[in-house]
CSV table of C-alpha atoms and ligand atoms in Angstrom, one decimal:
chain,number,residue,atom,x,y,z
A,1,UNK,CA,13.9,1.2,33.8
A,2,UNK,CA,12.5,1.8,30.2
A,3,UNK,CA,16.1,1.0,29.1
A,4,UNK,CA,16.2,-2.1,30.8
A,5,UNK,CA,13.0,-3.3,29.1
A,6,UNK,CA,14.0,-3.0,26.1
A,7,UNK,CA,17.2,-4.9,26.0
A,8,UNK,CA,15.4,-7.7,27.5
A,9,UNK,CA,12.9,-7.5,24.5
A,10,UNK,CA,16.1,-6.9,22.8
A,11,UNK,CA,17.0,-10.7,22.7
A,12,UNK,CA,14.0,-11.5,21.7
A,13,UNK,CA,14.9,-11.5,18.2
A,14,UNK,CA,18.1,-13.7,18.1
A,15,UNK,CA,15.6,-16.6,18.0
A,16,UNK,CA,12.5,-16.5,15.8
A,17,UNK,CA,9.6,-15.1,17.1
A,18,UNK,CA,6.1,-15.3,16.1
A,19,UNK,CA,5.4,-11.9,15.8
A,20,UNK,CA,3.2,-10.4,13.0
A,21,UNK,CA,4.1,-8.0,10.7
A,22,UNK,CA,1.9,-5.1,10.2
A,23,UNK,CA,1.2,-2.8,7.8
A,24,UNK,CA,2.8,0.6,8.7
A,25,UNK,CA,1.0,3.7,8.7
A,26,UNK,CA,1.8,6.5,6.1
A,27,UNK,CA,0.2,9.8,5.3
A,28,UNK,CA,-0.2,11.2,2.5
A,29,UNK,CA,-0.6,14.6,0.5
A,30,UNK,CA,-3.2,16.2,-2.1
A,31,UNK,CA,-3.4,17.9,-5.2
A,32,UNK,CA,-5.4,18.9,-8.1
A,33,UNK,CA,-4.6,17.6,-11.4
A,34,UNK,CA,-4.5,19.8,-14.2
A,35,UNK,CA,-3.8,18.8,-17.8
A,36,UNK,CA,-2.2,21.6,-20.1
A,37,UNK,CA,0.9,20.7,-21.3
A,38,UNK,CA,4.5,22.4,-21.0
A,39,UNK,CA,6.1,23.5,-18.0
A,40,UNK,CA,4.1,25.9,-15.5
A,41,UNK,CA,4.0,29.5,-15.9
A,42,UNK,CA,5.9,29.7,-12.0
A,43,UNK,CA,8.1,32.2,-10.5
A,44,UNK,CA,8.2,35.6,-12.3
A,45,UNK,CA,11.4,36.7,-11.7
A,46,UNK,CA,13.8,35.9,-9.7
A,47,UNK,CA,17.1,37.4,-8.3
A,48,UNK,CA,19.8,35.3,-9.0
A,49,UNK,CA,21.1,32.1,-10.3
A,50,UNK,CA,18.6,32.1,-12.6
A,51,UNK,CA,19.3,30.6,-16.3
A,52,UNK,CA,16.6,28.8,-16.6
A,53,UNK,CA,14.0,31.6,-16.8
A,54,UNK,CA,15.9,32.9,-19.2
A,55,UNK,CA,16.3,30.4,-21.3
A,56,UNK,CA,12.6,29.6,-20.8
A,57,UNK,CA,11.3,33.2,-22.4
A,58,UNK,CA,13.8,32.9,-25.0
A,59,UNK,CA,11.5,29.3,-25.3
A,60,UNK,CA,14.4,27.1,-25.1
A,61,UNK,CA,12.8,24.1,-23.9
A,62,UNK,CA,12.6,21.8,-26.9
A,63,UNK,CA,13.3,18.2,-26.3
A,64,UNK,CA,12.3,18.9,-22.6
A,65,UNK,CA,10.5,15.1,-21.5
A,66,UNK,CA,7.1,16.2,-20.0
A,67,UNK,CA,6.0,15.5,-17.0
A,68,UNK,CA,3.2,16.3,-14.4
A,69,UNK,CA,2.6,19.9,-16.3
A,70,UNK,CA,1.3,21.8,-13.6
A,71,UNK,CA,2.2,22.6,-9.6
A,72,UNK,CA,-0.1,21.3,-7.4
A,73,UNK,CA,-0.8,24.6,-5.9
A,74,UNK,CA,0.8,28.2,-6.5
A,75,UNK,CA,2.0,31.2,-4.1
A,76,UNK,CA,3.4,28.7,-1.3
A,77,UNK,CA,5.9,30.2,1.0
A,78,UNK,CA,6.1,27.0,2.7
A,79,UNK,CA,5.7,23.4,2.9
A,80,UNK,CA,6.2,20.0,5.0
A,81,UNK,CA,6.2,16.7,4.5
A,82,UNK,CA,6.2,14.3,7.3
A,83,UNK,CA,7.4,11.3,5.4
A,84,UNK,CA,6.8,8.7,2.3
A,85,UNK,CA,5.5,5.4,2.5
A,86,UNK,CA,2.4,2.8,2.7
A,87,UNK,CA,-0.7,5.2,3.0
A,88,UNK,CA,-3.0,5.9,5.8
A,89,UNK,CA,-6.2,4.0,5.0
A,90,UNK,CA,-9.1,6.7,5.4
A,91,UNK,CA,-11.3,4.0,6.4
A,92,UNK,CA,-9.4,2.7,9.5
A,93,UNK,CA,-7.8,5.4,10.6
A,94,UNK,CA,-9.9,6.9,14.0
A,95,UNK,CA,-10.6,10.7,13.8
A,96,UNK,CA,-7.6,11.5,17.0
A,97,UNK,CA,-5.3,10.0,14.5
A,98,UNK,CA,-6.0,12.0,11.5
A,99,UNK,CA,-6.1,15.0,13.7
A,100,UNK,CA,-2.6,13.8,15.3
A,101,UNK,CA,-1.4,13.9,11.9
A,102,UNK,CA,-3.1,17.3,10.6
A,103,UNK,CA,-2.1,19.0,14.0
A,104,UNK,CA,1.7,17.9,13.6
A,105,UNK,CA,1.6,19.2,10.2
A,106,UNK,CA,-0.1,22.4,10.7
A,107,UNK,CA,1.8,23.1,13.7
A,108,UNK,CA,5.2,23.1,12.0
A,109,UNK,CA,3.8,25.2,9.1
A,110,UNK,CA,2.3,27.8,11.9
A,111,UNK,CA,5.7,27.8,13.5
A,112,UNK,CA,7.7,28.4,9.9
A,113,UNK,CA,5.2,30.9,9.1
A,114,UNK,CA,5.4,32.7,12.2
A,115,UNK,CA,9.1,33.3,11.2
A,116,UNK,CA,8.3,34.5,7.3
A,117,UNK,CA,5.3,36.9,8.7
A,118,UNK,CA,8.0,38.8,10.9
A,119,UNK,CA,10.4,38.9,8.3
A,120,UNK,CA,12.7,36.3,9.2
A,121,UNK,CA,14.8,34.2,6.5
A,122,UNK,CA,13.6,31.0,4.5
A,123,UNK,CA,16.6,29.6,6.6
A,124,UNK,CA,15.2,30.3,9.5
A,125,UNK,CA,11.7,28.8,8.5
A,126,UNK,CA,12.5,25.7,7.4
A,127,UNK,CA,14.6,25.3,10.5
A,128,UNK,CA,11.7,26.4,12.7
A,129,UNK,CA,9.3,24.2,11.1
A,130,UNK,CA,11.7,20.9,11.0
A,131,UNK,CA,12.6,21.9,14.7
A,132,UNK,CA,8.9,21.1,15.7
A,133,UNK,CA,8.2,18.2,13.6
A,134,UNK,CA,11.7,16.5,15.5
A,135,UNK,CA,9.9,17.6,18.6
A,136,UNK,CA,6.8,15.4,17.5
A,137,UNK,CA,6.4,11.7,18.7
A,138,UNK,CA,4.9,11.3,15.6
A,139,UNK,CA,7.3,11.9,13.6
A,140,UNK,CA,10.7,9.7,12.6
A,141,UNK,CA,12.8,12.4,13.3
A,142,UNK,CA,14.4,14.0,16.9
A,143,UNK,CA,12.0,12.2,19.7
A,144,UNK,CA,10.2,9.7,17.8
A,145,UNK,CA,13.4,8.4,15.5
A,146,UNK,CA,13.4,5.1,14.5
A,147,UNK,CA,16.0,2.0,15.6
A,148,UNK,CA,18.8,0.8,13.9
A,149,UNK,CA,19.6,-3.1,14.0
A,150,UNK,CA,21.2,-2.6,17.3
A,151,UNK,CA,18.3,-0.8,19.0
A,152,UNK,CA,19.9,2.7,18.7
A,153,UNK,CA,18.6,5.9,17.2
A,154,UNK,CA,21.5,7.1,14.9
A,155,UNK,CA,19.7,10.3,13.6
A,156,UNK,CA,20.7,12.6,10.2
A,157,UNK,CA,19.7,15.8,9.0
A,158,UNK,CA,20.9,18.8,6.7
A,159,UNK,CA,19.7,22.1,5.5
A,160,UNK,CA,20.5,24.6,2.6
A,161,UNK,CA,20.5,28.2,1.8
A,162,UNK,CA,19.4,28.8,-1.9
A,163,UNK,CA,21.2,32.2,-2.1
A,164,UNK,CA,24.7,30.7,-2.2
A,165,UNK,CA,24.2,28.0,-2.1
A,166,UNK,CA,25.3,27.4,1.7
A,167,UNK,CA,24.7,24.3,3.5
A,168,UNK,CA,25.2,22.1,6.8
A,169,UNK,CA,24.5,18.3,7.6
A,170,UNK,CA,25.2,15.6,10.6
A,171,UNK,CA,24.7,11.9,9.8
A,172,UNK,CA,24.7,9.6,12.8
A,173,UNK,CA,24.4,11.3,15.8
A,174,UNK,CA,23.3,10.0,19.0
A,175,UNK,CA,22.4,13.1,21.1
A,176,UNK,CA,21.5,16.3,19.8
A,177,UNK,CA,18.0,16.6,20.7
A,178,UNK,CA,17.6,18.3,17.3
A,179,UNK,CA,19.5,17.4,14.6
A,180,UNK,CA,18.4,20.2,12.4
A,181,UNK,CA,19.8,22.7,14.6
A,182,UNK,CA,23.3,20.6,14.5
A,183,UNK,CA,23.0,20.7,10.6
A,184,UNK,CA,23.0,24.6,10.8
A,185,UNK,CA,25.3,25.1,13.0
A,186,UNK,CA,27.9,22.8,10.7
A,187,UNK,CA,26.8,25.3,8.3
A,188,UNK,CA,27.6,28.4,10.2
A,189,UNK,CA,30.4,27.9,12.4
A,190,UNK,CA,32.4,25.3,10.3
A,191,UNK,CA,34.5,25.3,7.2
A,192,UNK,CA,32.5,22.0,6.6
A,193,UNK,CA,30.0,20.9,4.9
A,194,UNK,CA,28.7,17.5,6.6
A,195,UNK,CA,29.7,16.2,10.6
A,196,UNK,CA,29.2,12.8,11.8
A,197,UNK,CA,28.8,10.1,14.6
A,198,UNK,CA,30.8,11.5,17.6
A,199,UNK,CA,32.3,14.6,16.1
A,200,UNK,CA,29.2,16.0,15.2
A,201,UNK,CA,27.3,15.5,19.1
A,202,UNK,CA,30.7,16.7,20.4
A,203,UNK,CA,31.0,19.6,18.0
A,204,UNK,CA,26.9,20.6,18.2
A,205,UNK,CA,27.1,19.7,22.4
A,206,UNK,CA,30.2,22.7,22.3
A,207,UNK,CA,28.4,25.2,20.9
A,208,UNK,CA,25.7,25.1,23.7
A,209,UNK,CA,22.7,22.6,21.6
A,210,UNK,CA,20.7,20.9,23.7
A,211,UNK,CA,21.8,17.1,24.4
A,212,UNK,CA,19.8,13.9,25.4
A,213,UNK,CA,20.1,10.1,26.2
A,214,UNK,CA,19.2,8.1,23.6
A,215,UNK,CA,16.2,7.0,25.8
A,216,UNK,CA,14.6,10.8,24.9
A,217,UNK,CA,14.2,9.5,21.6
A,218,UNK,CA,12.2,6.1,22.3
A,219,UNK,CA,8.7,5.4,21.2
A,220,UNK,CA,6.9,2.4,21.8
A,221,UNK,CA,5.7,2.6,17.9
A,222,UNK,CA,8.7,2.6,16.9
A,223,UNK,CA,10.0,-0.1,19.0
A,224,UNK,CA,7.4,-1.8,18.0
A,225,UNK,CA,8.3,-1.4,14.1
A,226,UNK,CA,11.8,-2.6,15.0
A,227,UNK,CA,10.5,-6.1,16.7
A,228,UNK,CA,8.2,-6.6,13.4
A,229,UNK,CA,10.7,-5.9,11.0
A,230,UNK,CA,13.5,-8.1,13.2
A,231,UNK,CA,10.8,-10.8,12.7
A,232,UNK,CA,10.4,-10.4,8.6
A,233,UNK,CA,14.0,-10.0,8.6
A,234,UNK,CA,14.1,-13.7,10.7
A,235,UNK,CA,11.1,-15.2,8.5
A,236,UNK,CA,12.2,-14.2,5.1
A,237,UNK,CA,15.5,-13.9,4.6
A,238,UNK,CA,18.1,-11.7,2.4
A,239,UNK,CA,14.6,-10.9,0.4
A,240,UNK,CA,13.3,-8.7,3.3
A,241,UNK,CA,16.6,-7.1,3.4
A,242,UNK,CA,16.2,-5.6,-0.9
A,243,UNK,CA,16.4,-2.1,-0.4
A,244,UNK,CA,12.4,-2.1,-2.0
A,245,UNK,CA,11.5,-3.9,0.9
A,246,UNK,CA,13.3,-1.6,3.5
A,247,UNK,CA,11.4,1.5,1.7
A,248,UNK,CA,8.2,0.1,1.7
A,249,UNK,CA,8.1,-1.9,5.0
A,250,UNK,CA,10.2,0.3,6.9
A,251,UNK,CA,10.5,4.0,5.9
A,252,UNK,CA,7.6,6.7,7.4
A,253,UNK,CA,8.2,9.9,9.0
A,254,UNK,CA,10.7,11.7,8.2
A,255,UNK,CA,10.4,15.6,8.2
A,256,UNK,CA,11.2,18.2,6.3
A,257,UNK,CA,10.3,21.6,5.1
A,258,UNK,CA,10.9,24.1,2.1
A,259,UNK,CA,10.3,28.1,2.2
A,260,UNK,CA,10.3,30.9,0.3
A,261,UNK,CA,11.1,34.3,1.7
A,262,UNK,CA,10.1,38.1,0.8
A,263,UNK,CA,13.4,38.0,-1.0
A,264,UNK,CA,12.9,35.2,-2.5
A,265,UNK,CA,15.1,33.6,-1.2
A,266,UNK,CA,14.6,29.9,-1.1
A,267,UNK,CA,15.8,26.9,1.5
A,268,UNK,CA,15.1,23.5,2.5
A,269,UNK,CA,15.9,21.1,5.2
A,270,UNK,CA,15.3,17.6,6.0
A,271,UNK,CA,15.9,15.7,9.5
A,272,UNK,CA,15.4,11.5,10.0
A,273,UNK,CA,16.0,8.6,12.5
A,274,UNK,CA,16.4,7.0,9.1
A,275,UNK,CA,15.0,3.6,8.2
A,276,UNK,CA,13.8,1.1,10.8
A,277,UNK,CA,16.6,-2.0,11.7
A,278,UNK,CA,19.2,0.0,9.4
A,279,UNK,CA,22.5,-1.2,10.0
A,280,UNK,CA,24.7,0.5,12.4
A,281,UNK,CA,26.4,3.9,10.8
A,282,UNK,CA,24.5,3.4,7.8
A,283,UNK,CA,23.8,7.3,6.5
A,284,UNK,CA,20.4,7.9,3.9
A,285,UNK,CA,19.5,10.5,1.8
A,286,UNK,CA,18.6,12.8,4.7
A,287,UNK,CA,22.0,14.4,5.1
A,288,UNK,CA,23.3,14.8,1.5
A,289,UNK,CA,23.1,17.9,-0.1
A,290,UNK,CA,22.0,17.4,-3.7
A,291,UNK,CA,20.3,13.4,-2.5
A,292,UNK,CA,17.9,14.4,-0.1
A,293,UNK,CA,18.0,18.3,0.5
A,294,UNK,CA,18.6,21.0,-2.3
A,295,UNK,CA,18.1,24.5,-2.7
A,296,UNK,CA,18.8,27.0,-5.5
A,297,UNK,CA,18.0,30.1,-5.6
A,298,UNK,CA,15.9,31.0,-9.5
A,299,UNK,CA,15.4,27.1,-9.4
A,300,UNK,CA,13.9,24.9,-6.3
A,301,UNK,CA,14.0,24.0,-2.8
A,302,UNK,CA,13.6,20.4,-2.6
A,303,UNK,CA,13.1,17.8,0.2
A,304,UNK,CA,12.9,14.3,0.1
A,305,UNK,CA,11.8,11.3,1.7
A,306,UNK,CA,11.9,7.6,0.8
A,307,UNK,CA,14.6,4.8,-0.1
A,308,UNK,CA,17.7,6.6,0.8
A,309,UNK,CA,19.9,4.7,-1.1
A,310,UNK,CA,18.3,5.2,-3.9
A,311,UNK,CA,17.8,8.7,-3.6
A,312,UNK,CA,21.6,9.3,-3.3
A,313,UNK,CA,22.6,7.1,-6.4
A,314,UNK,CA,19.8,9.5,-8.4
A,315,UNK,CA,21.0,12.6,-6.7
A,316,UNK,CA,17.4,13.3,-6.4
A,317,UNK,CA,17.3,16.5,-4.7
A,318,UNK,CA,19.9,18.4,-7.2
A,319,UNK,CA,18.5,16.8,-10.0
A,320,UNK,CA,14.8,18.5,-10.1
A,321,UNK,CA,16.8,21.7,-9.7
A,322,UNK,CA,19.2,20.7,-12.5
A,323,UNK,CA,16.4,20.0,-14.8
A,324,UNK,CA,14.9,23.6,-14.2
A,325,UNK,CA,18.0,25.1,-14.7
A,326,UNK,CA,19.0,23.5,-17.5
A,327,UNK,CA,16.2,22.2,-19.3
A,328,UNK,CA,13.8,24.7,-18.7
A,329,UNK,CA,11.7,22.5,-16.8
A,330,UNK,CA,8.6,24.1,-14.1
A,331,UNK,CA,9.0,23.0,-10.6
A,332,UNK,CA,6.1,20.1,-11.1
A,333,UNK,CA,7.1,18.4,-14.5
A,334,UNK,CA,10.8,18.2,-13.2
A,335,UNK,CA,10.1,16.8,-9.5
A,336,UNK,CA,7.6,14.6,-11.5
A,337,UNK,CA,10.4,13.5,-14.0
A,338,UNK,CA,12.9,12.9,-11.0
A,339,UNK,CA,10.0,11.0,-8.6
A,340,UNK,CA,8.1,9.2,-11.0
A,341,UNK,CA,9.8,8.6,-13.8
A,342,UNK,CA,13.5,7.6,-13.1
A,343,UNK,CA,14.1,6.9,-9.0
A,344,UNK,CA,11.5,3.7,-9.6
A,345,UNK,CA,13.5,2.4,-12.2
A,346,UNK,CA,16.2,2.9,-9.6
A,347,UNK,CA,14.5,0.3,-7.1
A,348,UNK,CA,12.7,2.6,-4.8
A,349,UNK,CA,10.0,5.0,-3.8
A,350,UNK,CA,9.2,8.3,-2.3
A,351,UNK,CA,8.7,11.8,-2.8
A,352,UNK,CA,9.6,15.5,-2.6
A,353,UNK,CA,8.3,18.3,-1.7
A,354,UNK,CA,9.7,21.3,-4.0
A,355,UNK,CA,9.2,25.0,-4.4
A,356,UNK,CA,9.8,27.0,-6.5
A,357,UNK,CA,10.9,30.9,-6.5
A,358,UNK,CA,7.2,32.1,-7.6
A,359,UNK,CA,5.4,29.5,-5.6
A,360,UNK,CA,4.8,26.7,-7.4
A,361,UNK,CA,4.8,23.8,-5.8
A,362,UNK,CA,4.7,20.1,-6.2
A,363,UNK,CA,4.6,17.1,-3.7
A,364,UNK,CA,4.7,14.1,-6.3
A,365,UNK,CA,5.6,10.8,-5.0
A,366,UNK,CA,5.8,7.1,-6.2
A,367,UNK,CA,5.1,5.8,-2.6
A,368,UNK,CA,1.7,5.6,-2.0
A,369,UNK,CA,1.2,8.0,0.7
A,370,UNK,CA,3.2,10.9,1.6
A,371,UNK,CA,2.3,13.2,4.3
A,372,UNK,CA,2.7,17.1,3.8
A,373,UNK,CA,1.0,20.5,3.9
A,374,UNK,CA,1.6,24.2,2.7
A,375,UNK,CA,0.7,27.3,3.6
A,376,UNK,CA,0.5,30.0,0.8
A,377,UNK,CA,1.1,33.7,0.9
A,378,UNK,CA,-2.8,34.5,1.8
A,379,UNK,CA,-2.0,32.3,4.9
A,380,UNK,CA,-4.1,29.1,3.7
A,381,UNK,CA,-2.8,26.2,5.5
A,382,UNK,CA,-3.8,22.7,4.1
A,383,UNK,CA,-2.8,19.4,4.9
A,384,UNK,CA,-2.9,15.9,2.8
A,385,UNK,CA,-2.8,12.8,4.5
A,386,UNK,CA,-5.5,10.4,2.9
A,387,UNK,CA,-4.1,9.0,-1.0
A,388,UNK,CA,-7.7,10.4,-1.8
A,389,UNK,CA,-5.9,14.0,-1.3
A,390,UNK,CA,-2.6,13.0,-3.1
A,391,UNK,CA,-2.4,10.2,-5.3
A,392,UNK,CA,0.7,8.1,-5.8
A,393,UNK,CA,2.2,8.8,-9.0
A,394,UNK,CA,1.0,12.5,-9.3
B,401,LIG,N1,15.0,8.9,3.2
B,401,LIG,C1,15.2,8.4,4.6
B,401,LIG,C2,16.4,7.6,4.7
B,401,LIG,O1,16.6,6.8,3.8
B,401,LIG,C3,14.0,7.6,5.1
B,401,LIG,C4,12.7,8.2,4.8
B,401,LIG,O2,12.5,9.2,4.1
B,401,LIG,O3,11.7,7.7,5.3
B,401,LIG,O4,17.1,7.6,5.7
């Protein structure tokens, strides 16, 4: 019935319509803002794959470009974001909302810290929390995934193991009620690194993950988004179609988490529905190791969110770890550096969330709200939503 509804509304936007566009909503982060200069104390030691503090005692880090100087908040174990983009106005937005938001968070950071209080792997815990978060309406990921030009949810996701560097990814697919789990299990039971479109349901839906119709997925938000964005599309041309305008009309919500284990061990993983009205088999960010989803371990586990494109063509993800290992760079000034400095220059905006071996951790993003939390090692659990809490830019 719901199926038929929509492709009646569907036709609605071969002509013009006269529907408004509206802002979308976005959520943002926090952060305090510190002002020493040089890269952050972080980490301490770590176990392997690990250069960069070595070259950082032996104070090799001349010539290193500054950034943000110091982590927004030290001794994470783990962290979620639930997407960049416009930001969620403090002022309009009613208290169920806000608590919507917080709750979704917090509840993904309970269920990834339920996994690193019993022991379990950062693997496990990033997969735990991004599990949830797919499982949230709220969220452009698993139920709640935005619609491609052709009303269909074509969803991605990935994760990585910092140890060695493992990792596992599906871009397109149409039925696995979450993605993330399909991403690990490329990982595990597969000599590959990245599955997509129909051999990646088939090959998840063989191993025993849980499939859906496409209808599981559907929100009236999000359908919503779609009919606004088919009507800027029909009012304004090739412009609305510049991948700026994708990012900043278009892109909110998707997940993704980064741990830290009692081995230090680190990992990340990121899931999407991708951006709203994308064309049919287009893949973002989401799924690419080293664009939108990186871990090292002695470095960073990084997850992104924002203009996909432009996220790939600056290799984001790999290249805040890259500037740790290799210039010597903490965890904030080089997620700062990536985010704020050089993806703008690219043509888009975002963020990351990214931890580092010893805790540190930074959420910076150019976008002006990005929604994410943390919970530290004492078990504090915060949330940012509000751009009071995180400002763009920091
Ligand atoms: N990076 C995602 C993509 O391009 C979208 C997002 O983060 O909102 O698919």
């Amino acid at each position: 019935m719901r199926t038929r509804t929509r492709s009646r509304r569907a036709a609605a936007w071969l002509a013009p319509s006269a529907l408004a566009v509206t802002a979308v909503t976005a959520a943002l982060v926090v952060v305090p803002r510190l002002t020493e200069a040089g890269p952050g104390p972080d980490q301490g030691p770590a176990r392997a794959l690990d250069p960069v503090l070595a070259e950082r005692a032996a104070g090799k880090t001349e010539g290193v470009r500054k950034g943000k100087p110091r982590p927004d908040a030290r001794d994470v174990v783990l962290a979620v974001h639930g997407g960049a983009g416009a930001a969620l106005d403090r002022e309009t937005t009613t208290p169920e909302r806000e608590k919507a938001y917080r709750d979704g968070l917090a509840e993904a950071l309970r269920a990834g810290g339920k996994v690193l209080d019993s022991g379990g792997s950062s693997l496990d815990a990033v997969e735990a929390a991004v599990r949830r978060l797919e499982d949230n309406p709220l969220f452009n990921a698993g139920k709640g995934a935005v619609f491609n030009a052709d009303a269909q949810h074509e969803l991605d996701a990935s994760i990585m193991r910092g140890s060695d560097l493992a990792a596992g990814a599906v871009a397109g697919v149409r039925s696995l009620r979450n993605p993330i789990e399909g991403a690990r299990l490329v990982m595990e039971k597969s000599k590959h690194v990245m599955l997509s479109g129909e051999g990646a349901d088939d090959f998840g839906a063989r191993h025993g993950l849980r499939t859906v119709t496409q209808d599981y997925y559907w929100t009236q938000a999000r359908w919503d988004a779609l009919m606004r964005a088919k009507e800027t599309e029909a009012g304004k041309g090739r412009a609305a179609r510049s991948p700026e305008a994708l990012a900043d009309a278009q892109s909110m919500g998707t997940v993704g988490a980064v741990a830290r284990d009692r081995d230090r061990d680190l990992a990340a993983a990121t899931s999407t529905g991708g951006m709203t009205n994308k064309l049919p088999g287009r893949v973002g960010d989401s799924p690419v190791i080293g664009a939108g989803t990186y871990a090292k371990n002695g470095t960073v586990a990084v997850s992104a969110t924002g203009a996909g494109e432009v996220f790939i063509r600056g290799a984001a993800a790999s290249t805040v770890s890259n500037l740790i290992e290799f210039k010597g760079l903490g965890v904030a000034p080089a997620a700062y550096e990536v985010v704020v400095k050089r993806l703008p220059g690219l043509g888009g905006q975002g963020g990351v969330i990214a931890l580092g071996p010893g805790g540190d951790f930074d959420a910076p993003h150019s976008s002006p709200g990005m929604l994410h939390g943390y919970l530290t090692g004492d078990g504090e659990l915060i949330t940012k939503i509000f751009p009071d809490e995180s400002p763009a830019d920091s």
